Amino acid sequence: TMPWHAARAVDAGSSEAFAAEPDGYRMDDYRTPPLPATLKGATVLDNNAAHALWLTRTAAFIDVYPHAPKPANLPAGTLWREPPHYSIETAVWLANVGFGVLSPETEAYFKRYLEQLSGGQKTKPLVFFCLKNCWMSWNAAKRALSYGYTHVYWYPEGSDGWQEIGEIPAQIKPEP
């Protein structure tokens, strides 16, 4: 399988612009287009709709970009510089919650932060995003729906689309 961050170009000769919406979660090849056009139970946002919602400051914007841990076997004395991550200003980075299967610890982390971000209100608007052509945001939004959240938004253009409309990305850190 491809690593999550490797992207394949879409075949320009393909007549399929969007993938069929799967019943379950995407389990691998997370950066392989095409993505579905829909997510049952969620609202799909384009760049302009995401920006308009962001301006209202009523929704929690949740970046699900994965976070690579510090390599365990670095030689003693090696300096480790955390790679910077740029996202939508005010977004909360819930790293690694967009994989197809979550460990019990990651699922507990996801649920805990959704509870916190929503103030315990299952109707709080939640916007899930990653990078363009990334299934992880689709998975995370689908999972939030399965937890009973009712105002779930999926922003498939993510931080890439945000920059395309001229917004300046902000450097953010993953939530512990």
mmCIF file of C-alpha atoms in Angstrom, residues 11-12 25 27 36 57 82-83 89 102-103 109 118 125 127 131 144 149 155 157 163:
data_model
loop_
_atom_site.group_PDB
_atom_site.id
_atom_site.type_symbol
_atom_site.label_atom_id
_atom_site.label_comp_id
_atom_site.label_asym_id
_atom_site.label_seq_id
_atom_site.Cartn_x
_atom_site.Cartn_y
_atom_site.Cartn_z
ATOM 1 C CA ASP A 11 -6.220 9.814 -14.732
ATOM 2 C CA ALA A 12 -7.365 12.708 -16.920
ATOM 3 C CA TYR A 25 -14.052 3.597 6.287
ATOM 4 C CA MET A 27 -8.505 1.670 5.124
ATOM 5 C CA PRO A 36 -16.587 10.676 -2.989
ATOM 6 C CA ARG A 57 -16.895 31.510 14.337
ATOM 7 C CA GLU A 82 9.397 18.764 14.863
ATOM 8 C CA PRO A 83 8.245 19.362 11.262
ATOM 9 C CA GLU A 89 -6.243 29.652 11.648
ATOM 10 C CA LEU A 102 -8.259 3.576 15.390
ATOM 11 C CA SER A 103 -6.548 2.145 18.436
ATOM 12 C CA TYR A 109 -8.622 10.841 22.423
ATOM 13 C CA SER A 118 -18.676 20.677 21.186
ATOM 14 C CA PRO A 125 -21.102 22.356 13.961
ATOM 15 C CA VAL A 127 -15.811 20.826 10.227
ATOM 16 C CA LEU A 131 -5.272 18.140 2.725
ATOM 17 C CA ALA A 144 -18.097 11.739 14.236
ATOM 18 C CA TYR A 149 -22.886 14.388 16.127
ATOM 19 C CA TYR A 155 -14.221 20.100 3.779
ATOM 20 C CA GLU A 157 -10.235 20.791 -0.161
ATOM 21 C CA GLN A 163 -4.591 28.652 0.638
#
